[in-house]
Amino acid sequence: MKFAIIGGSGLARLAELDNPRRQVVRTPWGDPSGPLTHGSIDGVDLVFLARHGYGHTLAPHEINYRANLWALHQAGVDGVVSVATVGGIREDFGPGALVLPDQIIDYTTGRCCTFFEGPGQPVVHVDFTWPYDAGLRARLAQAAAQIGETLADAGTYGCTQGPRLETAAEIRRMQRDGCDLVGMTGMPEAALARELELPYAALAVVANHAAGLGDSSGAVSLDAITAVVEQAMVRVRAILAEFVRRGAAPQPWAPGWR
Ligand code: HPA
C-alpha cells in the first residue's frame, strides 16, 4: 500500500521522510499547490503534498483542489490522509484534541467542486453518504492506539469558505446544524477524492475553540493557535509515522467502522 498525506497549516513538510524526492506535476486542471514529495518511512513509500504550498502562500479558497487530487491519483496512491487544523465546536473538542471526523457539512461557495463538468463530460453523481473511508479511518485509529494517542473517532466537520474566521452567530448556527468541528479546507477535497474513487480520511487537529465559544468568546487568539498547532503536530507526526509503517501490512477489516 502507498498512501498520500496532504499536510495543512502547521504541517508543510514531513521531516520523517527518508530519501525525499520532489516531483513537479502538471494536470489538466492546472498546477497543484506545489511539487509532490516522494519518500519513505521505515521502507514504506509515501507521497506528501503541502496543501497551502511549501511556503504557506495559498488561502483555502485559492487552493487548486482538483489539481492536488488529480496529481496524487496519478502518483498511484491507494488512499489519501488529510491533516487539517480546525476550530472545536463540541465542548470536549478543545485545543489540542485530535479527531477523525466521520461526516461533513459544506458551507463553501464558488469552489471548483467536480471533475465532471465542461464540454463532453458526462453528468456524474457520486455517492457521498459517508464521505470518509472506513478502512482508512480504522487504520488511523489503530495507529493512534498503538502509540497511546487519544483520537476521537467521530465528528461532523463543517467546512466554511474563509479565509476569515467565523462570527459567533455562524458558529451557533453550525452548532444547531450538528457540526462538531469547523475548518476551511475539507471541501471540495473529500468530494473530489470520492469522484476519483480514492479512499480519503481526515485527521483533524483542534487549534482553538471556535468563535464565541470557551476562551474564544471575545476573539479567537491567533497567537495561541500557532503554539497549540506546533505542539499537536508532534503527536500527529508520530501517528502518521505509525500509520505508514502499518500500511506495509494488510489490515483486517475493523467491524463497526464507517
Ligand atoms: N475556523 C475555521 N478554520 C479553522 C479554525 C476556526 O476556528 N481554526 C483553525 N482552522
mmCIF file of C-alpha atoms and ligand atoms in Angstrom:
data_model
loop_
_atom_site.group_PDB
_atom_site.id
_atom_site.type_symbol
_atom_site.label_atom_id
_atom_site.label_comp_id
_atom_site.label_asym_id
_atom_site.label_seq_id
_atom_site.Cartn_x
_atom_site.Cartn_y
_atom_site.Cartn_z
ATOM 1 C CA MET A 1 0.000 0.000 0.000
ATOM 2 C CA LYS A 2 1.186 3.513 -0.765
ATOM 3 C CA PHE A 3 -0.578 6.429 0.851
ATOM 4 C CA ALA A 4 -0.585 10.154 0.282
ATOM 5 C CA ILE A 5 -0.578 12.666 3.091
ATOM 6 C CA ILE A 6 -1.872 16.164 2.496
ATOM 7 C CA GLY A 7 -0.407 18.439 5.140
ATOM 8 C CA GLY A 8 -2.343 21.507 6.219
ATOM 9 C CA SER A 9 -1.381 24.511 8.329
ATOM 10 C CA GLY A 10 1.476 23.556 10.629
ATOM 11 C CA LEU A 11 2.470 20.554 8.522
ATOM 12 C CA ALA A 12 4.140 21.918 5.385
ATOM 13 C CA ARG A 13 6.921 19.309 5.487
ATOM 14 C CA LEU A 14 7.303 15.744 6.662
ATOM 15 C CA ALA A 15 10.751 15.694 8.217
ATOM 16 C CA GLU A 16 10.362 11.958 8.895
ATOM 17 C CA LEU A 17 10.619 11.130 5.187
ATOM 18 C CA ASP A 18 13.669 9.138 4.161
ATOM 19 C CA ASN A 19 15.182 9.773 0.751
ATOM 20 C CA PRO A 20 12.792 12.653 -0.165
ATOM 21 C CA ARG A 21 12.423 13.458 -3.871
ATOM 22 C CA ARG A 22 10.357 16.310 -5.239
ATOM 23 C CA GLN A 23 8.292 15.905 -8.406
ATOM 24 C CA VAL A 24 6.701 18.805 -10.263
ATOM 25 C CA VAL A 25 3.392 17.639 -11.699
ATOM 26 C CA ARG A 26 1.086 19.366 -14.186
ATOM 27 C CA THR A 27 -2.522 18.268 -14.521
ATOM 28 C CA PRO A 28 -5.394 19.011 -16.903
ATOM 29 C CA TRP A 29 -6.814 21.106 -14.038
ATOM 30 C CA GLY A 30 -3.748 23.269 -13.585
ATOM 31 C CA ASP A 31 -0.929 23.151 -11.079
ATOM 32 C CA PRO A 32 -1.140 21.536 -7.645
ATOM 33 C CA SER A 33 -0.214 23.531 -4.536
ATOM 34 C CA GLY A 34 3.404 22.505 -5.061
ATOM 35 C CA PRO A 35 5.605 19.603 -6.071
ATOM 36 C CA LEU A 36 4.789 16.169 -4.702
ATOM 37 C CA THR A 37 7.376 14.878 -2.257
ATOM 38 C CA HIS A 38 8.027 11.146 -2.613
ATOM 39 C CA GLY A 39 9.849 9.332 0.131
ATOM 40 C CA SER A 40 9.541 6.535 2.651
ATOM 41 C CA ILE A 41 9.238 5.868 6.360
ATOM 42 C CA ASP A 42 10.870 2.624 7.539
ATOM 43 C CA GLY A 43 10.963 1.455 3.943
ATOM 44 C CA VAL A 44 7.283 2.141 3.224
ATOM 45 C CA ASP A 45 6.765 4.536 0.314
ATOM 46 C CA LEU A 46 4.508 7.555 0.607
ATOM 47 C CA VAL A 47 3.735 10.827 -1.123
ATOM 48 C CA PHE A 48 3.392 14.155 0.647
ATOM 49 C CA LEU A 49 1.783 17.371 -0.551
ATOM 50 C CA ALA A 50 1.599 20.685 1.329
ATOM 51 C CA ARG A 51 -1.969 21.879 0.787
ATOM 52 C CA HIS A 52 -1.188 25.585 1.197
ATOM 53 C CA GLY A 53 2.109 25.360 -0.709
ATOM 54 C CA TYR A 54 5.501 24.793 0.893
ATOM 55 C CA GLY A 55 5.696 28.467 1.840
ATOM 56 C CA HIS A 56 2.073 28.518 3.090
ATOM 57 C CA THR A 57 1.023 31.068 0.471
ATOM 58 C CA LEU A 58 -2.343 29.678 -0.689
ATOM 59 C CA ALA A 59 -5.507 30.608 1.222
ATOM 60 C CA PRO A 60 -8.173 27.880 1.495
ATOM 61 C CA HIS A 61 -10.275 29.306 -1.356
ATOM 62 C CA GLU A 62 -7.187 29.685 -3.598
ATOM 63 C CA ILE A 63 -6.136 26.036 -3.406
ATOM 64 C CA ASN A 64 -6.495 24.080 -6.641
ATOM 65 C CA TYR A 65 -8.108 21.060 -5.011
ATOM 66 C CA ARG A 66 -8.735 19.390 -8.364
ATOM 67 C CA ALA A 67 -5.086 19.595 -9.382
ATOM 68 C CA ASN A 68 -3.975 18.329 -5.960
ATOM 69 C CA LEU A 69 -6.206 15.266 -6.002
ATOM 70 C CA TRP A 70 -5.515 14.557 -9.675
ATOM 71 C CA ALA A 71 -1.760 14.674 -9.089
ATOM 72 C CA LEU A 72 -1.992 12.271 -6.141
ATOM 73 C CA HIS A 73 -4.226 9.931 -8.113
ATOM 74 C CA GLN A 74 -1.725 9.969 -10.968
ATOM 75 C CA ALA A 75 1.020 9.099 -8.479
ATOM 76 C CA GLY A 76 -0.825 5.814 -7.941
ATOM 77 C CA VAL A 77 -1.593 6.127 -4.246
ATOM 78 C CA ASP A 78 -4.032 3.746 -2.546
ATOM 79 C CA GLY A 79 -5.530 6.420 -0.305
ATOM 80 C CA VAL A 80 -5.211 9.966 0.965
ATOM 81 C CA VAL A 81 -4.912 11.128 4.557
ATOM 82 C CA SER A 82 -5.634 14.792 5.002
ATOM 83 C CA VAL A 83 -4.296 16.616 8.033
ATOM 84 C CA ALA A 84 -6.365 19.695 8.799
ATOM 85 C CA THR A 85 -6.371 22.231 11.601
ATOM 86 C CA VAL A 86 -9.852 23.122 12.794
ATOM 87 C CA GLY A 87 -11.769 25.040 15.406
ATOM 88 C CA GLY A 88 -13.587 22.974 18.033
ATOM 89 C CA ILE A 89 -17.339 23.417 18.352
ATOM 90 C CA ARG A 90 -18.243 20.401 20.501
ATOM 91 C CA GLU A 91 -17.415 21.139 24.110
ATOM 92 C CA ASP A 92 -14.973 18.249 24.526
ATOM 93 C CA PHE A 93 -13.084 19.158 21.348
ATOM 94 C CA GLY A 94 -10.801 21.730 22.932
ATOM 95 C CA PRO A 95 -7.398 22.948 21.712
ATOM 96 C CA GLY A 96 -5.060 20.013 21.139
ATOM 97 C CA ALA A 97 -7.818 17.437 20.583
ATOM 98 C CA LEU A 98 -7.284 15.088 17.630
ATOM 99 C CA VAL A 99 -10.405 13.924 15.808
ATOM 100 C CA LEU A 100 -11.233 11.539 12.954
ATOM 101 C CA PRO A 101 -14.351 13.160 11.517
ATOM 102 C CA ASP A 102 -16.999 10.885 10.002
ATOM 103 C CA GLN A 103 -19.316 13.472 8.439
ATOM 104 C CA ILE A 104 -19.145 16.785 6.585
ATOM 105 C CA ILE A 105 -21.393 19.772 6.071
ATOM 106 C CA ASP A 106 -20.255 22.021 3.225
ATOM 107 C CA TYR A 107 -20.707 25.793 3.650
ATOM 108 C CA THR A 108 -18.243 26.786 0.923
ATOM 109 C CA THR A 109 -19.212 28.737 -2.170
ATOM 110 C CA GLY A 110 -17.723 29.116 -5.614
ATOM 111 C CA ARG A 111 -15.031 26.454 -5.375
ATOM 112 C CA CYS A 112 -14.411 24.097 -8.299
ATOM 113 C CA CYS A 113 -16.019 21.035 -6.790
ATOM 114 C CA THR A 114 -16.163 18.364 -9.502
ATOM 115 C CA PHE A 115 -14.141 16.751 -12.259
ATOM 116 C CA PHE A 116 -17.341 16.087 -14.187
ATOM 117 C CA GLU A 117 -18.022 19.386 -15.895
ATOM 118 C CA GLY A 118 -17.241 21.061 -19.168
ATOM 119 C CA PRO A 119 -17.877 20.142 -22.790
ATOM 120 C CA GLY A 120 -18.373 16.469 -23.474
ATOM 121 C CA GLN A 121 -18.234 15.472 -19.820
ATOM 122 C CA PRO A 122 -20.999 13.199 -18.578
ATOM 123 C CA VAL A 123 -23.099 14.290 -15.595
ATOM 124 C CA VAL A 124 -21.988 12.107 -12.708
ATOM 125 C CA HIS A 125 -23.454 11.998 -9.197
ATOM 126 C CA VAL A 126 -21.180 10.088 -6.825
ATOM 127 C CA ASP A 127 -22.472 8.615 -3.589
ATOM 128 C CA PHE A 128 -21.193 10.679 -0.662
ATOM 129 C CA THR A 129 -23.352 9.370 2.187
ATOM 130 C CA TRP A 130 -20.227 8.547 4.198
ATOM 131 C CA PRO A 131 -17.576 10.976 2.952
ATOM 132 C CA TYR A 132 -14.629 9.419 4.755
ATOM 133 C CA ASP A 133 -13.253 5.950 4.083
ATOM 134 C CA ALA A 134 -13.963 3.441 6.838
ATOM 135 C CA GLY A 135 -10.833 1.393 6.268
ATOM 136 C CA LEU A 136 -8.502 4.392 6.368
ATOM 137 C CA ARG A 137 -10.195 5.767 9.473
ATOM 138 C CA ALA A 138 -9.784 2.411 11.187
ATOM 139 C CA ARG A 139 -6.105 2.280 10.242
ATOM 140 C CA LEU A 140 -5.538 5.755 11.654
ATOM 141 C CA ALA A 141 -7.359 4.859 14.865
ATOM 142 C CA GLN A 142 -5.297 1.693 15.207
ATOM 143 C CA ALA A 143 -2.066 3.609 14.615
ATOM 144 C CA ALA A 144 -3.001 6.144 17.294
ATOM 145 C CA ALA A 145 -3.965 3.408 19.766
ATOM 146 C CA GLN A 146 -0.703 1.599 19.094
ATOM 147 C CA ILE A 147 1.329 4.593 20.262
ATOM 148 C CA GLY A 148 -1.039 5.516 23.106
ATOM 149 C CA GLU A 149 -2.526 8.615 21.479
ATOM 150 C CA THR A 150 -6.152 9.599 22.002
ATOM 151 C CA LEU A 151 -8.066 10.134 18.785
ATOM 152 C CA ALA A 152 -11.798 10.924 18.980
ATOM 153 C CA ASP A 153 -13.349 8.593 16.446
ATOM 154 C CA ALA A 154 -16.264 10.619 15.081
ATOM 155 C CA GLY A 155 -17.409 14.162 14.485
ATOM 156 C CA THR A 156 -19.094 16.320 11.892
ATOM 157 C CA TYR A 157 -16.735 18.701 10.087
ATOM 158 C CA GLY A 158 -18.298 21.945 8.863
ATOM 159 C CA CYS A 159 -16.326 23.492 6.025
ATOM 160 C CA THR A 160 -16.536 27.279 5.759
ATOM 161 C CA GLN A 161 -15.307 29.452 2.923
ATOM 162 C CA GLY A 162 -12.798 31.562 4.851
ATOM 163 C CA PRO A 163 -10.263 32.949 4.818
ATOM 164 C CA ARG A 164 -11.762 34.953 7.662
ATOM 165 C CA LEU A 165 -12.772 33.094 10.791
ATOM 166 C CA GLU A 166 -16.451 32.748 11.615
ATOM 167 C CA THR A 167 -18.735 35.030 13.579
ATOM 168 C CA ALA A 168 -20.124 33.788 16.895
ATOM 169 C CA ALA A 169 -23.590 33.583 15.283
ATOM 170 C CA GLU A 170 -22.259 31.488 12.403
ATOM 171 C CA ILE A 171 -20.763 29.060 14.901
ATOM 172 C CA ARG A 172 -24.065 28.945 16.831
ATOM 173 C CA ARG A 173 -25.806 28.108 13.575
ATOM 174 C CA MET A 174 -23.231 25.415 12.804
ATOM 175 C CA GLN A 175 -23.774 24.042 16.312
ATOM 176 C CA ARG A 176 -27.517 23.817 15.619
ATOM 177 C CA ASP A 177 -26.732 22.114 12.311
ATOM 178 C CA GLY A 178 -24.788 19.455 14.200
ATOM 179 C CA CYS A 179 -21.222 20.490 13.397
ATOM 180 C CA ASP A 180 -18.561 19.438 15.907
ATOM 181 C CA LEU A 181 -15.590 20.982 14.089
ATOM 182 C CA VAL A 182 -15.069 23.925 11.756
ATOM 183 C CA GLY A 183 -12.372 24.172 9.119
ATOM 184 C CA MET A 184 -11.868 25.691 5.687
ATOM 185 C CA THR A 185 -10.233 23.026 3.516
ATOM 186 C CA GLY A 186 -12.189 19.778 3.904
ATOM 187 C CA MET A 187 -14.324 20.556 0.854
ATOM 188 C CA PRO A 188 -14.255 20.034 -2.039
ATOM 189 C CA GLU A 189 -11.162 17.929 -1.257
ATOM 190 C CA ALA A 190 -13.134 14.990 0.147
ATOM 191 C CA ALA A 191 -15.694 15.018 -2.675
ATOM 192 C CA LEU A 192 -13.030 15.165 -5.369
ATOM 193 C CA ALA A 193 -11.258 12.192 -3.811
ATOM 194 C CA ARG A 194 -14.555 10.302 -3.939
ATOM 195 C CA GLU A 195 -15.005 11.185 -7.605
ATOM 196 C CA LEU A 196 -11.594 9.636 -8.282
ATOM 197 C CA GLU A 197 -12.548 6.646 -6.087
ATOM 198 C CA LEU A 198 -9.596 7.429 -3.859
ATOM 199 C CA PRO A 199 -10.144 6.348 -0.236
ATOM 200 C CA TYR A 200 -9.879 9.518 1.856
ATOM 201 C CA ALA A 201 -9.816 10.275 5.592
ATOM 202 C CA ALA A 202 -9.033 13.369 7.625
ATOM 203 C CA LEU A 203 -7.095 13.782 10.825
ATOM 204 C CA ALA A 204 -8.401 16.987 12.348
ATOM 205 C CA VAL A 205 -6.267 18.913 14.800
ATOM 206 C CA VAL A 206 -8.256 21.258 17.031
ATOM 207 C CA ALA A 207 -6.313 24.515 17.239
ATOM 208 C CA ASN A 208 -8.823 26.674 19.105
ATOM 209 C CA HIS A 209 -12.327 26.893 20.486
ATOM 210 C CA ALA A 210 -14.480 28.123 17.604
ATOM 211 C CA ALA A 211 -15.561 31.770 17.595
ATOM 212 C CA GLY A 212 -17.734 32.736 20.549
ATOM 213 C CA LEU A 213 -17.024 29.533 22.494
ATOM 214 C CA GLY A 214 -14.829 28.913 25.548
ATOM 215 C CA ASP A 215 -11.758 31.141 25.606
ATOM 216 C CA SER A 216 -12.709 32.371 22.120
ATOM 217 C CA SER A 217 -15.827 34.111 23.489
ATOM 218 C CA GLY A 218 -14.325 37.562 22.859
ATOM 219 C CA ALA A 219 -11.970 36.769 19.983
ATOM 220 C CA VAL A 220 -10.022 33.834 18.557
ATOM 221 C CA SER A 221 -6.379 34.216 19.598
ATOM 222 C CA LEU A 222 -4.202 33.550 16.565
ATOM 223 C CA ASP A 223 -1.036 33.540 18.682
ATOM 224 C CA ALA A 224 -2.446 30.775 20.857
ATOM 225 C CA ILE A 225 -3.377 28.781 17.717
ATOM 226 C CA THR A 226 0.214 28.721 16.483
ATOM 227 C CA ALA A 227 1.508 27.326 19.768
ATOM 228 C CA VAL A 228 -1.224 24.679 20.044
ATOM 229 C CA VAL A 229 -0.748 23.522 16.443
ATOM 230 C CA GLU A 230 3.012 23.296 16.835
ATOM 231 C CA GLN A 231 2.662 21.039 19.872
ATOM 232 C CA ALA A 232 -0.138 18.945 18.379
ATOM 233 C CA MET A 233 1.784 18.299 15.153
ATOM 234 C CA VAL A 234 4.447 16.420 17.105
ATOM 235 C CA ARG A 235 1.705 13.931 18.055
ATOM 236 C CA VAL A 236 0.245 13.948 14.546
ATOM 237 C CA ARG A 237 3.636 13.144 13.024
ATOM 238 C CA ALA A 238 4.015 10.188 15.375
ATOM 239 C CA ILE A 239 0.555 8.864 14.435
ATOM 240 C CA LEU A 240 1.295 9.285 10.734
ATOM 241 C CA ALA A 241 4.631 7.513 11.003
ATOM 242 C CA GLU A 242 2.959 4.566 12.739
ATOM 243 C CA PHE A 243 0.116 4.660 10.186
ATOM 244 C CA VAL A 244 2.561 4.473 7.285
ATOM 245 C CA ARG A 245 4.556 1.672 8.914
ATOM 246 C CA ARG A 246 1.361 -0.344 9.394
ATOM 247 C CA GLY A 247 0.476 0.331 5.757
ATOM 248 C CA ALA A 248 3.068 -2.241 4.790
ATOM 249 C CA ALA A 249 0.948 -4.972 6.331
ATOM 250 C CA PRO A 250 -2.576 -5.905 5.247
ATOM 251 C CA GLN A 251 -5.094 -4.873 7.897
ATOM 252 C CA PRO A 252 -8.036 -6.987 8.952
ATOM 253 C CA TRP A 253 -11.361 -5.274 8.337
ATOM 254 C CA ALA A 254 -12.373 -3.479 11.516
ATOM 255 C CA PRO A 255 -16.092 -4.040 12.133
ATOM 256 C CA GLY A 256 -18.160 -1.091 13.269
ATOM 257 C CA TRP A 257 -16.222 1.468 11.252
ATOM 258 C CA ARG A 258 -17.954 3.637 8.752
HETATM 259 N N1 HPA B 1 -12.450 28.174 11.978
HETATM 260 C C1 HPA B 1 -12.143 27.729 10.738
HETATM 261 N N2 HPA B 1 -10.997 27.143 10.437
HETATM 262 C C2 HPA B 1 -10.104 26.976 11.428
HETATM 263 C C3 HPA B 1 -10.351 27.417 12.737
HETATM 264 C C4 HPA B 1 -11.600 28.034 13.029
HETATM 265 O O1 HPA B 1 -11.888 28.442 14.171
HETATM 266 N N3 HPA B 1 -9.249 27.120 13.476
HETATM 267 C C5 HPA B 1 -8.370 26.506 12.638
HETATM 268 N N4 HPA B 1 -8.872 26.429 11.395
#
